[in-house]
Coordinates of N, CA and C in Angstrom, one line a residue:
X11 N 0.0 -7.6 -39.0 CA -0.4 -6.3 -38.5 C 0.1 -6.2 -37.0
X12 N 0.8 -5.1 -36.7 CA 1.3 -4.9 -35.4 C 0.2 -4.5 -34.4
X13 N 0.3 -5.2 -33.3 CA -0.8 -4.9 -32.2 C -0.5 -3.6 -31.6
X14 N -1.6 -2.8 -31.5 CA -1.5 -1.4 -30.9 C -1.2 -1.5 -29.4
X15 N -0.2 -0.8 -28.9 CA 0.1 -0.8 -27.5 C -0.8 0.1 -26.7
X16 N -1.1 -0.3 -25.4 CA -1.8 0.6 -24.5 C -1.0 1.8 -24.2
X17 N -1.5 3.0 -24.3 CA -0.7 4.2 -24.0 C -0.2 4.3 -22.6
X18 N 1.0 4.8 -22.4 CA 1.6 4.8 -21.1 C 0.8 5.6 -20.1
X19 N 0.1 6.7 -20.5 CA -0.6 7.5 -19.6 C -1.8 6.8 -18.9
X20 N -2.3 5.8 -19.6 CA -3.4 5.0 -19.0 C -3.0 4.3 -17.8
X21 N -1.8 3.8 -17.7 CA -1.3 3.2 -16.5 C -1.2 4.1 -15.3
X22 N -0.7 5.4 -15.7 CA -0.6 6.4 -14.6 C -2.0 6.8 -14.2
X23 N -3.0 6.8 -15.1 CA -4.4 7.1 -14.8 C -4.9 6.1 -13.8
X24 N -4.5 4.8 -13.9 CA -4.9 3.8 -12.9 C -4.4 4.2 -11.5
X25 N -3.2 4.7 -11.5 CA -2.6 5.2 -10.2 C -3.5 6.4 -9.7
X26 N -3.8 7.3 -10.5 CA -4.6 8.4 -10.1 C -6.0 8.0 -9.7
X27 N -6.6 7.0 -10.3 CA -7.9 6.4 -9.9 C -7.8 5.9 -8.5
X28 N -6.7 5.1 -8.2 CA -6.6 4.5 -6.9 C -6.4 5.7 -5.8
X29 N -5.6 6.7 -6.2 CA -5.5 7.8 -5.3 C -6.8 8.5 -5.0
X30 N -7.6 8.8 -6.1 CA -8.9 9.4 -5.9 C -9.8 8.7 -5.1
X31 N -9.9 7.3 -5.3 CA -10.9 6.5 -4.5 C -10.4 6.5 -3.0
X32 N -9.1 6.3 -2.9 CA -8.5 6.3 -1.5 C -8.8 7.5 -0.7
X33 N -8.5 8.7 -1.3 CA -8.7 10.0 -0.6 C -10.2 10.2 -0.4
X34 N -11.1 9.9 -1.4 CA -12.5 10.1 -1.2 C -13.1 9.3 0.0
X35 N -12.6 8.0 0.1 CA -13.1 7.2 1.2 C -12.6 7.7 2.5
X36 N -11.3 8.2 2.6 CA -10.7 8.7 3.8 C -11.5 10.0 4.2
X37 N -11.8 10.8 3.3 CA -12.5 12.1 3.6 C -13.9 11.7 4.1
X38 N -14.6 10.8 3.5 CA -15.9 10.4 3.9 C -15.9 9.8 5.3
X39 N -14.9 9.0 5.6 CA -14.8 8.4 7.0 C -14.5 9.6 8.0
X40 N -13.6 10.4 7.7 CA -13.2 11.5 8.6 C -14.3 12.4 9.0
X41 N -15.1 12.8 8.0 CA -16.2 13.8 8.2 C -17.5 13.1 8.6
X42 N -17.6 11.8 8.5 CA -18.9 11.2 8.8 C -18.9 10.1 9.9
X43 N -17.7 9.7 10.4 CA -17.6 8.7 11.4 C -16.9 9.2 12.7
X44 N -17.3 8.6 13.8 CA -16.6 8.9 15.0 C -15.4 7.9 15.1
X45 N -14.3 8.3 15.7 CA -13.2 7.5 15.9 C -13.5 6.3 16.9
X46 N -12.8 5.2 16.6 CA -12.8 4.1 17.6 C -14.1 3.3 17.6
X47 N -14.4 2.6 18.6 CA -15.5 1.7 18.7 C -16.8 2.5 18.7
X48 N -16.9 3.7 19.1 CA -18.1 4.5 19.1 C -18.7 4.7 17.7
X49 N -17.8 4.8 16.8 CA -18.4 5.1 15.4 C -18.3 3.8 14.5
X50 N -18.0 2.7 15.1 CA -17.8 1.5 14.4 C -19.1 1.0 13.7
X51 N -19.0 0.5 12.5 CA -20.1 0.0 11.7 C -19.9 -1.4 11.3
X52 N -20.8 -2.3 11.7 CA -20.6 -3.7 11.3 C -21.1 -3.9 9.9
X53 N -20.3 -4.5 9.1 CA -20.6 -4.8 7.7 C -21.0 -6.3 7.5
X54 N -20.1 -7.2 8.0 CA -20.3 -8.6 8.1 C -20.1 -9.1 9.5
X55 N -21.1 -8.8 10.3 CA -21.0 -9.2 11.7 C -19.8 -8.6 12.4
X56 N -19.1 -9.5 13.2 CA -17.9 -9.1 13.9 C -16.7 -9.3 13.0
X57 N -16.8 -10.0 11.9 CA -15.7 -10.3 11.1 C -15.1 -9.1 10.3
X58 N -16.0 -8.3 9.6 CA -15.6 -7.2 8.8 C -16.4 -6.0 9.3
X59 N -15.7 -4.9 9.7 CA -16.3 -3.7 10.2 C -15.6 -2.5 9.6
X60 N -16.3 -1.3 9.6 CA -15.7 -0.1 9.3 C -15.4 0.6 10.7
X61 N -14.1 0.9 10.8 CA -13.6 1.4 12.1 C -12.6 2.5 11.9
X62 N -12.9 3.7 12.2 CA -12.1 4.9 12.0 C -11.0 5.0 13.0
X63 N -9.7 4.9 12.5 CA -8.6 5.1 13.4 C -7.5 5.8 12.6
X64 N -6.6 6.4 13.2 CA -5.4 7.0 12.6 C -4.2 6.3 12.9
X65 N -3.3 6.1 11.9 CA -2.1 5.3 12.0 C -0.9 6.2 11.9
X66 N -0.1 6.4 13.0 CA 1.0 7.3 13.0 C 2.2 6.7 12.3
X67 N 2.2 5.4 12.0 CA 3.4 4.8 11.4 C 3.2 4.1 10.1
X68 N 3.7 2.9 10.1 CA 3.5 2.1 8.9 C 2.3 1.2 9.0
X69 N 2.3 0.1 8.2 CA 1.1 -0.8 8.2 C 0.9 -1.3 9.6
X70 N -0.3 -1.5 10.0 CA -0.7 -2.1 11.3 C -0.2 -1.3 12.5
X71 N 0.1 0.0 12.3 CA 0.5 0.9 13.4 C 1.9 0.8 13.8
X72 N 2.7 0.1 13.1 CA 4.2 0.0 13.4 C 4.8 1.3 13.2
X73 N 5.8 1.6 14.1 CA 6.5 2.9 14.0 C 8.0 2.7 14.0
X74 N 8.8 3.7 13.5 CA 10.2 3.6 13.6 C 10.6 4.3 14.9
X75 N 10.6 3.5 16.0 CA 10.8 4.1 17.3 C 12.2 4.2 17.8
X76 N 13.2 3.5 17.0 CA 14.5 3.5 17.5 C 15.4 4.7 17.0
X77 N 14.8 5.6 16.2 CA 15.5 6.8 15.8 C 14.7 8.0 16.1
X78 N 15.3 9.2 16.2 CA 14.6 10.4 16.4 C 13.9 10.8 15.1
X79 N 12.7 11.4 15.2 CA 12.0 11.9 14.0 C 11.7 10.7 13.0
X80 N 11.3 9.6 13.6 CA 11.1 8.4 12.8 C 10.0 8.6 11.8
X81 N 8.9 9.4 12.2 CA 7.8 9.6 11.3 C 8.3 10.4 10.1
X82 N 9.2 11.4 10.3 CA 9.7 12.2 9.2 C 10.5 11.3 8.2
X83 N 11.3 10.4 8.8 CA 12.1 9.5 8.0 C 11.2 8.6 7.1
X84 N 10.1 8.1 7.8 CA 9.2 7.3 7.0 C 8.5 8.1 5.9
X85 N 8.1 9.3 6.1 CA 7.5 10.1 5.1 C 8.5 10.4 3.9
X86 N 9.7 10.7 4.2 CA 10.7 10.9 3.2 C 11.0 9.6 2.4
X87 N 11.0 8.5 3.1 CA 11.2 7.2 2.5 C 10.0 7.0 1.5
X88 N 8.8 7.3 1.9 CA 7.6 7.1 1.1 C 7.7 8.0 -0.2
X89 N 8.2 9.2 0.0 CA 8.4 10.1 -1.1 C 9.4 9.5 -2.1
X90 N 10.5 9.0 -1.6 CA 11.5 8.4 -2.5 C 11.0 7.2 -3.2
X91 N 10.2 6.4 -2.4 CA 9.6 5.2 -3.0 C 8.6 5.5 -4.1
X92 N 7.9 6.6 -4.0 CA 6.9 7.0 -5.0 C 7.7 7.3 -6.3
X93 N 8.8 8.1 -6.2 CA 9.5 8.5 -7.4 C 10.1 7.2 -8.0
X94 N 10.7 6.3 -7.2 CA 11.3 5.1 -7.7 C 10.3 4.2 -8.4
X95 N 9.1 4.0 -7.8 CA 8.1 3.2 -8.4 C 7.5 3.8 -9.7
X96 N 7.4 5.1 -9.7 CA 6.9 5.8 -10.9 C 7.9 5.6 -12.1
X97 N 9.2 5.7 -11.8 CA 10.2 5.5 -12.8 C 10.3 4.1 -13.3
X98 N 10.1 3.2 -12.3 CA 10.1 1.7 -12.6 C 9.0 1.4 -13.6
X99 N 7.8 2.0 -13.4 CA 6.7 1.8 -14.3 C 7.0 2.2 -15.7
X100 N 7.7 3.4 -15.8 CA 8.1 3.9 -17.1 C 9.1 3.0 -17.8
X101 N 10.1 2.5 -17.0 CA 11.1 1.6 -17.6 C 10.5 0.3 -18.1
X102 N 9.5 -0.2 -17.3 CA 8.9 -1.5 -17.7 C 8.1 -1.3 -19.0
X103 N 7.4 -0.1 -19.1 CA 6.7 0.2 -20.3 C 7.6 0.2 -21.5
X104 N 8.8 0.9 -21.3 CA 9.7 1.0 -22.4 C 10.2 -0.4 -22.9
X105 N 10.3 -1.3 -21.9 CA 10.7 -2.7 -22.2 C 9.6 -3.6 -22.8
X106 N 8.4 -3.0 -22.9 CA 7.2 -3.7 -23.4 C 6.9 -4.9 -22.5
X107 N 6.9 -4.6 -21.2 CA 6.6 -5.7 -20.3 C 5.1 -6.0 -20.3
X108 N 4.8 -7.2 -19.7 CA 3.4 -7.7 -19.7 C 2.5 -6.6 -19.1
X109 N 1.3 -6.4 -19.8 CA 0.4 -5.4 -19.4 C -0.1 -5.6 -17.9
X110 N -0.3 -6.9 -17.6 CA -0.7 -7.2 -16.2 C 0.2 -6.7 -15.2
X111 N 1.5 -6.8 -15.5 CA 2.6 -6.4 -14.6 C 2.5 -4.8 -14.4
X112 N 2.3 -4.2 -15.6 CA 2.2 -2.7 -15.6 C 1.0 -2.2 -14.7
X113 N -0.1 -2.9 -14.8 CA -1.3 -2.6 -14.0 C -1.0 -2.8 -12.5
X114 N -0.3 -3.9 -12.2 CA 0.1 -4.1 -10.8 C 1.0 -3.0 -10.2
X115 N 2.0 -2.6 -11.0 CA 2.9 -1.6 -10.6 C 2.1 -0.2 -10.4
X116 N 1.2 0.0 -11.3 CA 0.4 1.2 -11.3 C -0.5 1.2 -10.0
X117 N -1.0 0.1 -9.6 CA -1.8 0.0 -8.4 C -0.9 0.2 -7.1
X118 N 0.3 -0.3 -7.2 CA 1.3 -0.1 -6.0 C 1.6 1.3 -6.0
X119 N 1.9 2.0 -7.1 CA 2.2 3.4 -7.1 C 1.1 4.2 -6.6
X120 N -0.2 4.0 -7.0 CA -1.3 4.7 -6.5 C -1.5 4.6 -5.0
X121 N -1.3 3.3 -4.5 CA -1.4 3.1 -3.0 C -0.3 3.9 -2.3
X122 N 0.9 3.8 -2.8 CA 2.0 4.5 -2.1 C 1.8 6.0 -2.1
X123 N 1.3 6.6 -3.2 CA 1.0 8.0 -3.2 C -0.2 8.4 -2.2
X124 N -1.2 7.5 -2.2 CA -2.4 7.7 -1.4 C -2.0 7.9 0.1
X125 N -1.1 7.0 0.6 CA -0.7 7.1 2.0 C 0.3 8.3 2.2
X126 N 1.1 8.6 1.1 CA 2.0 9.7 1.2 C 1.3 11.0 1.4
X127 N 0.1 11.1 0.7 CA -0.7 12.4 0.9 C -1.1 12.6 2.3
X128 N -1.5 11.5 3.0 CA -1.8 11.5 4.4 C -0.7 12.0 5.2
X129 N 0.5 11.4 5.0 CA 1.7 11.8 5.8 C 2.1 13.2 5.6
X130 N 2.0 13.7 4.4 CA 2.5 15.1 4.2 C 1.5 16.1 4.6
X131 N 0.2 15.9 4.2 CA -0.8 17.0 4.4 C -1.8 16.8 5.5
X132 N -2.1 15.6 6.0 CA -3.2 15.5 6.9 C -2.9 16.1 8.3
X133 N -1.6 16.3 8.6 CA -1.4 17.1 9.8 C -1.9 18.5 9.8
X134 N -1.9 19.0 8.5 CA -2.4 20.4 8.3 C -3.9 20.4 8.0
X135 N -4.3 19.6 7.0 CA -5.7 19.6 6.5 C -6.6 19.1 7.6
X136 N -6.3 18.0 8.3 CA -7.2 17.3 9.2 C -6.7 17.5 10.7
X137 N -5.6 18.2 10.8 CA -5.1 18.5 12.2 C -4.9 17.2 13.0
X138 N -4.3 16.2 12.4 CA -4.2 14.9 13.1 C -2.8 14.5 13.3
X139 N -1.9 15.5 13.3 CA -0.5 15.1 13.6 C -0.4 14.8 15.1
X140 N 0.5 13.9 15.5 CA 0.7 13.6 17.0 C 0.9 14.9 17.8
X141 N 0.5 14.9 19.0 CA 0.6 16.1 19.8 C 2.1 16.6 20.0
X142 N 3.0 15.7 19.9 CA 4.4 16.0 20.1 C 5.2 16.3 18.8
X143 N 4.5 16.3 17.7 CA 5.1 16.6 16.4 C 5.7 18.0 16.3
X144 N 6.9 18.1 15.8 CA 7.5 19.5 15.8 C 6.8 20.4 14.7
X145 N 6.2 19.8 13.8 CA 5.4 20.5 12.7 C 4.3 19.6 12.2
X146 N 3.2 20.2 11.8 CA 2.1 19.4 11.2 C 2.5 18.8 9.8
X147 N 3.3 19.5 9.1 CA 3.8 19.1 7.8 C 4.6 17.8 7.9
X148 N 4.4 16.8 7.1 CA 5.1 15.6 7.0 C 4.9 14.7 8.3
X149 N 4.1 15.1 9.2 CA 3.8 14.3 10.4 C 2.3 13.9 10.4
X150 N 1.6 14.0 9.3 CA 0.2 13.6 9.3 C 0.0 12.1 9.6
X151 N -1.1 11.7 10.2 CA -1.4 10.3 10.4 C -2.3 9.7 9.3
X152 N -2.0 8.5 8.9 CA -2.7 7.8 7.9 C -4.1 7.4 8.4
X153 N -5.1 7.6 7.6 CA -6.5 7.3 8.0 C -6.8 5.8 7.5
X154 N -7.2 5.0 8.5 CA -7.5 3.6 8.2 C -9.0 3.4 8.6
X155 N -9.6 2.4 7.9 CA -11.0 2.2 8.2 C -11.6 0.8 8.0
X156 N -10.9 -0.1 7.2 CA -11.4 -1.4 7.0 C -10.8 -2.4 8.1
X157 N -11.7 -2.9 8.9 CA -11.3 -3.7 10.1 C -11.7 -5.2 9.8
X158 N -10.7 -6.1 9.8 CA -11.0 -7.5 9.7 C -10.6 -8.2 10.9
X159 N -11.6 -8.7 11.7 CA -11.3 -9.4 12.9 C -11.1 -10.8 12.7
X160 N -9.9 -11.2 12.4 CA -9.6 -12.6 12.1 C -9.6 -13.5 13.3
X161 N -8.9 -13.2 14.3 CA -8.9 -14.0 15.5 C -8.2 -13.3 16.7
X162 N -8.7 -13.6 17.9 CA -8.0 -13.1 19.0 C -8.2 -14.1 20.2
X163 N -7.1 -14.2 21.0 CA -7.2 -15.2 22.1 C -5.8 -15.4 22.6
X164 N -5.7 -16.4 23.5 CA -4.4 -16.8 24.1 C -3.7 -17.9 23.4
X165 N -2.4 -17.7 23.1 CA -1.7 -18.7 22.4 C -1.4 -19.9 23.3
X166 N -1.5 -21.1 22.8 CA -1.2 -22.3 23.5 C 0.2 -22.3 24.2
X167 N 0.3 -22.8 25.4 CA 1.5 -22.8 26.1 C 2.7 -23.5 25.4
X168 N 2.4 -24.5 24.6 CA 3.4 -25.3 24.0 C 4.1 -24.5 22.8
X169 N 3.5 -23.4 22.3 CA 4.1 -22.7 21.2 C 5.3 -22.0 21.6
X170 N 6.5 -22.2 20.9 CA 7.8 -21.6 21.3 C 7.7 -20.1 21.3
X171 N 8.3 -19.4 22.3 CA 8.5 -18.0 22.5 C 7.3 -17.2 22.8
X172 N 6.1 -17.5 22.1 CA 4.9 -16.7 22.4 C 3.8 -17.5 23.1
X173 N 4.1 -18.7 23.5 CA 3.1 -19.5 24.2 C 2.6 -18.8 25.5
X174 N 1.3 -18.8 25.7 CA 0.7 -18.2 26.8 C 0.4 -16.7 26.7
X175 N 0.9 -16.1 25.6 CA 0.6 -14.7 25.4 C -0.8 -14.5 24.7
X176 N -1.4 -13.3 25.0 CA -2.6 -13.0 24.3 C -2.3 -12.3 23.0
X177 N -2.9 -12.7 21.9 CA -2.7 -12.1 20.6 C -4.0 -11.8 19.9
X178 N -4.0 -10.7 19.2 CA -5.1 -10.3 18.4 C -4.7 -10.1 16.9
X179 N -5.3 -10.8 16.0 CA -5.1 -10.6 14.6 C -6.2 -9.8 14.0
X180 N -6.1 -8.5 13.9 CA -7.2 -7.7 13.4 C -6.6 -6.5 12.6
X181 N -6.2 -6.8 11.4 CA -5.6 -5.7 10.6 C -6.7 -4.7 10.3
X182 N -6.2 -3.4 10.4 CA -7.1 -2.3 10.0 C -6.3 -1.5 8.9
X183 N -7.0 -1.3 7.7 CA -6.2 -0.8 6.6 C -7.1 0.1 5.7
X184 N -6.6 0.6 4.6 CA -7.4 1.5 3.8 C -7.3 1.1 2.3
X185 N -7.9 1.9 1.4 CA -7.9 1.6 0.0 C -6.4 1.5 -0.5
X186 N -5.6 2.5 -0.1 CA -4.2 2.5 -0.6 C -3.5 1.2 -0.2
X187 N -3.6 0.8 1.1 CA -3.0 -0.5 1.6 C -3.5 -1.6 0.7
X188 N -4.8 -1.7 0.5 CA -5.4 -2.8 -0.3 C -4.8 -2.8 -1.7
X189 N -4.7 -1.7 -2.3 CA -4.2 -1.6 -3.7 C -2.7 -2.1 -3.7
X190 N -1.9 -1.7 -2.7 CA -0.5 -2.2 -2.7 C -0.5 -3.7 -2.5
X191 N -1.3 -4.2 -1.5 CA -1.3 -5.6 -1.2 C -1.8 -6.4 -2.5
X192 N -2.8 -6.0 -3.1 CA -3.3 -6.7 -4.3 C -2.3 -6.7 -5.4
X193 N -1.6 -5.5 -5.7 CA -0.6 -5.4 -6.7 C 0.5 -6.4 -6.5
X194 N 1.0 -6.5 -5.2 CA 2.1 -7.4 -4.9 C 1.7 -8.8 -5.0
X195 N 0.5 -9.1 -4.5 CA -0.1 -10.5 -4.5 C -0.2 -11.0 -6.0
X196 N -0.7 -10.2 -6.9 CA -0.9 -10.6 -8.3 C 0.5 -10.8 -8.9
X197 N 1.5 -10.0 -8.6 CA 2.8 -10.2 -9.1 C 3.4 -11.5 -8.7
X198 N 3.2 -11.9 -7.4 CA 3.7 -13.1 -6.9 C 3.0 -14.3 -7.5
X199 N 1.7 -14.2 -7.7 CA 1.0 -15.3 -8.3 C 1.3 -15.5 -9.8
X200 N 1.4 -14.4 -10.5 CA 1.6 -14.5 -12.0 C 3.1 -14.1 -12.4
X201 N 4.0 -14.3 -11.5 CA 5.4 -13.9 -11.8 C 6.0 -14.5 -13.0
X202 N 5.7 -15.8 -13.2 CA 6.2 -16.5 -14.4 C 5.6 -15.9 -15.7
X203 N 4.4 -15.5 -15.7 CA 3.8 -14.9 -16.9 C 4.3 -13.5 -17.1
X204 N 4.5 -12.7 -15.9 CA 4.9 -11.3 -16.0 C 6.4 -11.2 -16.4
X205 N 7.2 -12.1 -15.9 CA 8.7 -12.0 -16.1 C 9.2 -13.0 -17.0
X206 N 8.4 -13.9 -17.6 CA 8.8 -14.9 -18.5 C 9.5 -14.4 -19.7
X207 N 9.0 -13.3 -20.2 CA 9.6 -12.6 -21.4 C 11.0 -12.2 -21.2
X208 N 11.2 -11.6 -20.0 CA 12.6 -11.1 -19.6 C 13.5 -12.2 -19.5
X209 N 13.1 -13.4 -18.9 CA 13.9 -14.5 -18.7 C 14.4 -15.1 -20.1
X210 N 13.4 -15.1 -21.0 CA 13.7 -15.6 -22.4 C 14.8 -14.7 -23.0
X211 N 14.6 -13.4 -22.9 CA 15.5 -12.5 -23.5 C 16.9 -12.6 -22.9
X212 N 17.0 -12.8 -21.6 CA 18.3 -13.0 -21.0 C 19.0 -14.3 -21.4
X213 N 18.2 -15.3 -21.6 CA 18.8 -16.6 -22.0 C 19.3 -16.5 -23.4
X214 N 18.6 -15.8 -24.3 CA 19.0 -15.6 -25.7 C 20.3 -14.8 -25.7
X215 N 20.4 -13.8 -24.8 CA 21.6 -12.9 -24.8 C 22.8 -13.8 -24.3
X216 N 22.6 -14.7 -23.3 CA 23.7 -15.5 -22.8 C 24.1 -16.5 -23.9
X217 N 23.2 -17.0 -24.7 CA 23.6 -17.9 -25.8 C 24.4 -17.2 -26.9
X218 N 24.0 -15.9 -27.2 CA 24.7 -15.1 -28.2 C 26.1 -14.9 -27.7
X219 N 26.3 -14.5 -26.4 CA 27.6 -14.2 -25.8 C 28.5 -15.5 -25.8
X220 N 27.9 -16.7 -25.6 CA 28.7 -17.9 -25.5 C 29.2 -18.3 -26.9
X221 N 28.4 -17.9 -27.9 CA 28.9 -18.2 -29.3 C 30.0 -17.3 -29.7

C-alpha cells in the first residue's frame, strides 16, 4: 500500500504560522514596551531578557554601508530570496524529499518573509524608517526583542588582532530570526538523512551512465 504524502500546502502553512507568530510578537512588543533599557524585562536574570530595539540592517544590526541605498538593496535581496526559497520548497516537494527537510525550508521561508514584512511596511505602519530615508516604503526597520547576554568584557592581550579590545556578545533577535536559525541548524545536523536519498539517486545514475 502506497504511503500517503503530506500535501504541499501544509508546508506553506508552516511558513504562514511562523509569519503570524513573528508579526504578533512584534506588534505586542511595539505597542506594549518602551524601547531600550527603560522597557527591558528580565526573563532569566541578566542572561535572557526582552529588549525592544529596531534593527536598520541585517542580523545583529549589520548594515550595507559601502553602497548608496544599502537598505533598499537589502530589502530587494530579501524579496528575491523569498521567491527563491518558496520555489525551492516546491521543487524539493516534487522530488519527494525528506519531510524534515521540507519543514526546515518552510521555517526558513517563514522567517525570511517575516523580516521582509518589516522592511517593506514598518516604515509606513510603525513610522520607524531612519530619519534620512528617502521614503518610508522599503526602508522599515526590523523589530527585535529577544536579548541573550552571553558575555562582555575585555579580550586578553595575547589574542591576535583583537587583544585588548572590549567586546560584547549579546545577540538581539526575533521569532523570524530564530526560525531561520533553527531551520539551518537542523539541516546541518541531519544533512545525511535529508540529502541521503538524493546522493543514492545520483550514484545510481552515474552507474547507469558508466554501463
